[in-house]
Short mmCIF file of C-alpha atoms in Angstrom, two decimals:
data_model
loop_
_atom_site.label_atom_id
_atom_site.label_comp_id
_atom_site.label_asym_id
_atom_site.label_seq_id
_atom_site.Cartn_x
_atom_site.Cartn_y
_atom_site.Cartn_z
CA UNK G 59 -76.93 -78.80 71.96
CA UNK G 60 -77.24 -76.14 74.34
CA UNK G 61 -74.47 -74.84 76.69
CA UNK G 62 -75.06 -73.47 80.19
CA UNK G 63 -72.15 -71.79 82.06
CA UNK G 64 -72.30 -70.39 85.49
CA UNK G 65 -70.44 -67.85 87.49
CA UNK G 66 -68.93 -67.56 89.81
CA UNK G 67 -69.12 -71.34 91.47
CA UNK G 68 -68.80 -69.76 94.68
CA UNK G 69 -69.86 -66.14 96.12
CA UNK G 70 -69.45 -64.65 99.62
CA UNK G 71 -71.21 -62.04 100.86
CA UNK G 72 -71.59 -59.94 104.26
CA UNK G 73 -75.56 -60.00 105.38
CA UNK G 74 -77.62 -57.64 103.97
CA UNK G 75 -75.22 -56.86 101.06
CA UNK G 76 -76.41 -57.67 97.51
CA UNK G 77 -75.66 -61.05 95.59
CA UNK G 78 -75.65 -61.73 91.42
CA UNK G 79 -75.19 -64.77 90.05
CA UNK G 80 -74.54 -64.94 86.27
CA UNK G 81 -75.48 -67.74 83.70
CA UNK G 82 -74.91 -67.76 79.73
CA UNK G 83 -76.15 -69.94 76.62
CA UNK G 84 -75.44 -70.93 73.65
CA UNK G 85 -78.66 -71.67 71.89
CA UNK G 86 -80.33 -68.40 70.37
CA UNK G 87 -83.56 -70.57 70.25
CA UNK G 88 -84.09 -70.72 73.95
CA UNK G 89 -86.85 -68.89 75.70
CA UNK G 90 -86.98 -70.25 79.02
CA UNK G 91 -84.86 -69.93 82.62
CA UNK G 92 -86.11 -71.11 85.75
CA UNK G 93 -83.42 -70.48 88.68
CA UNK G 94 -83.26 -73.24 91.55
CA UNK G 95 -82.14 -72.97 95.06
CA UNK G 96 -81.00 -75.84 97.26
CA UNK G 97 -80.33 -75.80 100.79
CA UNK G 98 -77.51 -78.55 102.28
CA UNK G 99 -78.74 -81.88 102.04
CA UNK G 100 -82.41 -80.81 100.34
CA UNK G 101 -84.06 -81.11 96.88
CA UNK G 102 -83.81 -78.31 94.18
CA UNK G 103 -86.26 -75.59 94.52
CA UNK G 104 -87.91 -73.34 91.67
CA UNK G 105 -87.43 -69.61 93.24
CA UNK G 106 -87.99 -67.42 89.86
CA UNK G 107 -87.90 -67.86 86.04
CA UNK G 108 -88.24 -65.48 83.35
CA UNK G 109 -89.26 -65.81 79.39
CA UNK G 110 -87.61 -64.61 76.58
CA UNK G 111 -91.10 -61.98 75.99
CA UNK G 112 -89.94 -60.49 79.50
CA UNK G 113 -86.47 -58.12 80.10
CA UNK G 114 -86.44 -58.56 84.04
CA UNK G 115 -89.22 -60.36 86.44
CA UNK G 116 -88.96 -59.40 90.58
CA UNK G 117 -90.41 -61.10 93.26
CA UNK G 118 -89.65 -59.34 96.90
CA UNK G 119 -85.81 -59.69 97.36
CA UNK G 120 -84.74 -61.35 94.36
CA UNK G 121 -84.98 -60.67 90.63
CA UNK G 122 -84.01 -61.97 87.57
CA UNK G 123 -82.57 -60.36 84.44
CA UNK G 124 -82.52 -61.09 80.35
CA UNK G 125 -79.74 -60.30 77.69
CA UNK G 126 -81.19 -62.13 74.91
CA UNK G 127 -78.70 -60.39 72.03
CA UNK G 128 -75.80 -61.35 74.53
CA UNK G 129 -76.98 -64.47 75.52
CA UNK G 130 -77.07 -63.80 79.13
CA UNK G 131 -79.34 -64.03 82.35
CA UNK G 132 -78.70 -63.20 86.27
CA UNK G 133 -80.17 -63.76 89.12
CA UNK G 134 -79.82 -60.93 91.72
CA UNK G 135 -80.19 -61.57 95.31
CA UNK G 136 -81.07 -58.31 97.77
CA UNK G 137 -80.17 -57.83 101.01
CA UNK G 138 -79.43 -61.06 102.07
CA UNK G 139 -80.02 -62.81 104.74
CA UNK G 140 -78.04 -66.02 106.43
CA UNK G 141 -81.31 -68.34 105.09
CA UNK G 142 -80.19 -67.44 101.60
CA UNK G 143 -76.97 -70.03 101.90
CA UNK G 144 -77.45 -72.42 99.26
CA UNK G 145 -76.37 -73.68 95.97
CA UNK G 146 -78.19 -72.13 93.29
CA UNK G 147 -78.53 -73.82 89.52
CA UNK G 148 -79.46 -71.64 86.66
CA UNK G 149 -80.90 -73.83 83.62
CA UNK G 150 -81.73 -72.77 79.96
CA UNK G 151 -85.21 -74.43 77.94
CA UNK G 152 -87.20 -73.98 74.82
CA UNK G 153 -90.82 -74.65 74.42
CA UNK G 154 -92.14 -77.20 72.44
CA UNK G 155 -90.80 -80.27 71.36
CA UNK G 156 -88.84 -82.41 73.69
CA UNK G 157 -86.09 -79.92 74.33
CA UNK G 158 -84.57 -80.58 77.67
CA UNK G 159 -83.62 -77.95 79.89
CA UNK G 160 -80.16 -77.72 80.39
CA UNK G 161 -78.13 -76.94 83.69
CA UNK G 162 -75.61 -74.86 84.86
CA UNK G 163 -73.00 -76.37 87.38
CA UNK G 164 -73.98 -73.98 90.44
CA UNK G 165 -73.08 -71.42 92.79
CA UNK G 166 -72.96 -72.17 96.27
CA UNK G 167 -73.37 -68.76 98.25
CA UNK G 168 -72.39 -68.28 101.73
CA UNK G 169 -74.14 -65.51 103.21
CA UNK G 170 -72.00 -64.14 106.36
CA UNK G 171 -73.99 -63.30 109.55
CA UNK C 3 -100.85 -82.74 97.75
CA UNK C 4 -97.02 -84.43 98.32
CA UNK C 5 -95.44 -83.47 95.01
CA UNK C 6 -92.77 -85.96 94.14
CA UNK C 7 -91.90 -89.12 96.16
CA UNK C 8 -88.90 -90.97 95.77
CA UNK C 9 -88.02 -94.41 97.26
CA UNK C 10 -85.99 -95.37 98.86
CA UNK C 11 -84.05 -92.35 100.65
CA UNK C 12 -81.34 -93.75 101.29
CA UNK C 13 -79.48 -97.48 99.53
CA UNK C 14 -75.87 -99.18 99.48
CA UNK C 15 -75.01 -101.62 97.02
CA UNK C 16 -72.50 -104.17 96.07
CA UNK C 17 -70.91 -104.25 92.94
CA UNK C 18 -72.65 -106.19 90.36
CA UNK C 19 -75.69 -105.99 92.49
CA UNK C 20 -79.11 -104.38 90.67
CA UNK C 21 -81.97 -102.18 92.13
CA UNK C 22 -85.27 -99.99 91.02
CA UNK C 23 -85.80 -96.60 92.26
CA UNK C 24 -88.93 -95.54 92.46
CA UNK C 25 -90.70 -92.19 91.31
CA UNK C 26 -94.48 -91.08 91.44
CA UNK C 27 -96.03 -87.43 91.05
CA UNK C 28 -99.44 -86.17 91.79
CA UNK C 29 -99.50 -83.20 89.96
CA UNK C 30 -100.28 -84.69 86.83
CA UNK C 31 -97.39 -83.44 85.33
CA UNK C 32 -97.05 -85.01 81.25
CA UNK C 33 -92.80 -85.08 81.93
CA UNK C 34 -90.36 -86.90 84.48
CA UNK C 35 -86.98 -86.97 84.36
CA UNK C 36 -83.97 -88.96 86.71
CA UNK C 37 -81.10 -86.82 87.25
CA UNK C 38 -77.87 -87.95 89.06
CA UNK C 39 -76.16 -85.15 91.11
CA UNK C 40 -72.46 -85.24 92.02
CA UNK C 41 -69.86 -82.75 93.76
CA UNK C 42 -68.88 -79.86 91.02
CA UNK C 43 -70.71 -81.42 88.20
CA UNK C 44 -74.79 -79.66 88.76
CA UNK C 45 -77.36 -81.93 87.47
CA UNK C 46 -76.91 -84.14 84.94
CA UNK C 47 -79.57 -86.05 82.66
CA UNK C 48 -80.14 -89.76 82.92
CA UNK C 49 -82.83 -90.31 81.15
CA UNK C 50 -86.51 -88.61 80.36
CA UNK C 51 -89.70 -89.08 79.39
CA UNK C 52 -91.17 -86.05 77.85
CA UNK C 53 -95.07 -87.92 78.15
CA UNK C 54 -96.42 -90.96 79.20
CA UNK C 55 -95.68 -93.80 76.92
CA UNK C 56 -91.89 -92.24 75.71
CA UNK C 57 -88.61 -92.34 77.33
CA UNK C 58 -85.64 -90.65 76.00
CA UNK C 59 -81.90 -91.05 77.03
CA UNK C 60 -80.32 -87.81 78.48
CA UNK C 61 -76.50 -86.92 79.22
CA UNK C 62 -75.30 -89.62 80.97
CA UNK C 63 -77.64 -92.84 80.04
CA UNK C 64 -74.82 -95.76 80.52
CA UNK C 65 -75.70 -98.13 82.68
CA UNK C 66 -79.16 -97.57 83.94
CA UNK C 67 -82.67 -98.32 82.04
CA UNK C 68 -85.77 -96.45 82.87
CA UNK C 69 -89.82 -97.25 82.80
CA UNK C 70 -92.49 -94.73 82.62
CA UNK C 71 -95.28 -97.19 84.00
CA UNK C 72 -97.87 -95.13 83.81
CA UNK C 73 -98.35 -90.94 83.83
CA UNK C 74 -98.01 -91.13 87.60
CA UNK C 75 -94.46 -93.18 88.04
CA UNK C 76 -91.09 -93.12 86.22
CA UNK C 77 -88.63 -95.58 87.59
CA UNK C 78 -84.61 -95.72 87.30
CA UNK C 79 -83.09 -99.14 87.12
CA UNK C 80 -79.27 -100.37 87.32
CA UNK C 81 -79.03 -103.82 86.78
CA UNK C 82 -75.57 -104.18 87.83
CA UNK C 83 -73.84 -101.16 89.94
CA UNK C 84 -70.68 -99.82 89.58
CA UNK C 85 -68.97 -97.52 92.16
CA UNK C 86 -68.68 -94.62 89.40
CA UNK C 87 -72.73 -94.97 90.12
CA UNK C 88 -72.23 -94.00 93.44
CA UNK C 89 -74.19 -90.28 93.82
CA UNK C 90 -77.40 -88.71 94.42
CA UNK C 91 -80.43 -89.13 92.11
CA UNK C 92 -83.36 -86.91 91.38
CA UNK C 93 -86.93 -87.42 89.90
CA UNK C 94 -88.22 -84.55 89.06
CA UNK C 95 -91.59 -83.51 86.71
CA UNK C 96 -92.91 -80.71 84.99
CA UNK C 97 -95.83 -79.90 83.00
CA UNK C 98 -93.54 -79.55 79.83
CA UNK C 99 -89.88 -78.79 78.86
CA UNK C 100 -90.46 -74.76 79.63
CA UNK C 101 -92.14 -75.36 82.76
CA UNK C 102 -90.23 -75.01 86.08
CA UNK C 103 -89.24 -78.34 87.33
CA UNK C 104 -90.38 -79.96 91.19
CA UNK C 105 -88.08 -82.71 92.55
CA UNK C 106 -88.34 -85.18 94.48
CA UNK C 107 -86.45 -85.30 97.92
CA UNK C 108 -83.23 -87.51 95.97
CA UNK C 109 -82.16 -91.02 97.13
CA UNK C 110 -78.45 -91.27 98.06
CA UNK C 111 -76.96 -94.28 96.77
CA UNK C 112 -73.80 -95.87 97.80
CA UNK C 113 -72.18 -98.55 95.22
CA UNK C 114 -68.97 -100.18 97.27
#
């Protein structure tokens, strides 16, 4: 089955400095990875996912990058703010089928005021 | 539109003792899924059900039995807790497996 691992498990950052989080897997045959953010004590959030068709997707401060011969993808946080502290989860899918996605373990980032 | 609602928010248990947790969606999403979440370990898979009518056991299926009553509601059963049960659950749904996922708030649950 597939294998998510996620680094580092925990990052800390001044405000306004950048922030990349970094998730690999093992299955060639995925195509999908949604990023989730959750806030202390809240549920998982979708933020930004990217297909295997696509190198690198942006939305305002944060983007999201592809590797598919290395098997990687990051997230990439821009000048961040105190409201970005939270745990965020990387996961790995394939279409089709019943193919669960599968999870990294998280990286809890502590933006410093 | 509320998403996903879980009930209850909130439960302590006895050992031995059973209870349903409760899942619906509005979006009309064909999957649900119960996840369990504890310290260091992300989300883990209890069990799925990838459309209405199947159900599918995930990572960590020991213990707990699931219902997908209709395409609306997906419920989690334990019929007799353990403390090694004691964590926070998730429903979540999605339109399919490479669709992005909305939870549900979670229901902290407390086996002593």
């Amino acid at each position: 089955g597939e294998n998510v691992e996620q680094h580092p498990s925990t990052l800390s950052v001044q405000e306004g400095d950048s922030a990349v989080i970094k998730c690999t897997y093992s299955d060639s045959a995925s195509n999908y990875f949604p990023w989730y953010k959750q806030e202390l004590g809240k549920r998982p959030q979708l933020i930004i996912d990217i297909r295997s068709n696509v190198g690198e997707k942006k939305d305002q401060r944060i983007a999201v990058t592809l590797n598919k011969t290395a098997k990687h993808f990051s997230l990439h946080i821009t000048e961040t703010q105190p409201e970005d502290s939270a745990v965020y989860f990387c996961a790995a899918s394939q279409a089709g089928g019943s193919y669960i996605p599968t999870f990294g373990r998280g990286t809890s980032l502590i933006v410093h005021p | 539109n509320a998403g996903v609602t879980q009930t209850p928010k909130f439960q302590v248990l006895k050992t031995g003792q059973s209870m349903t947790l409760q899942c619906a969606q509005d979006m009309n999403h064909n999957s649900m899924y119960w996840y369990r979440q504890d310290p260091g370990m992300g989300l883990r898979l209890i069990y799925y059900s990838a459309s209405e009518g199947t159900t599918d056991k995930g990572e960590v299926p020991n213990g707990y039995n699931v219902s997908r009553l209709n395409k609306r509601e997906f419920s989690l059963r334990l019929e007799s807790a353990a403390p090694s049960q004691t964590s926070v659950y998730f429903c979540a749904s999605s339109e399919a497996a490479d669709s992005g996922y909305t939870f549900g708030s979670g229901t902290r649950l407390t086996v002593v």
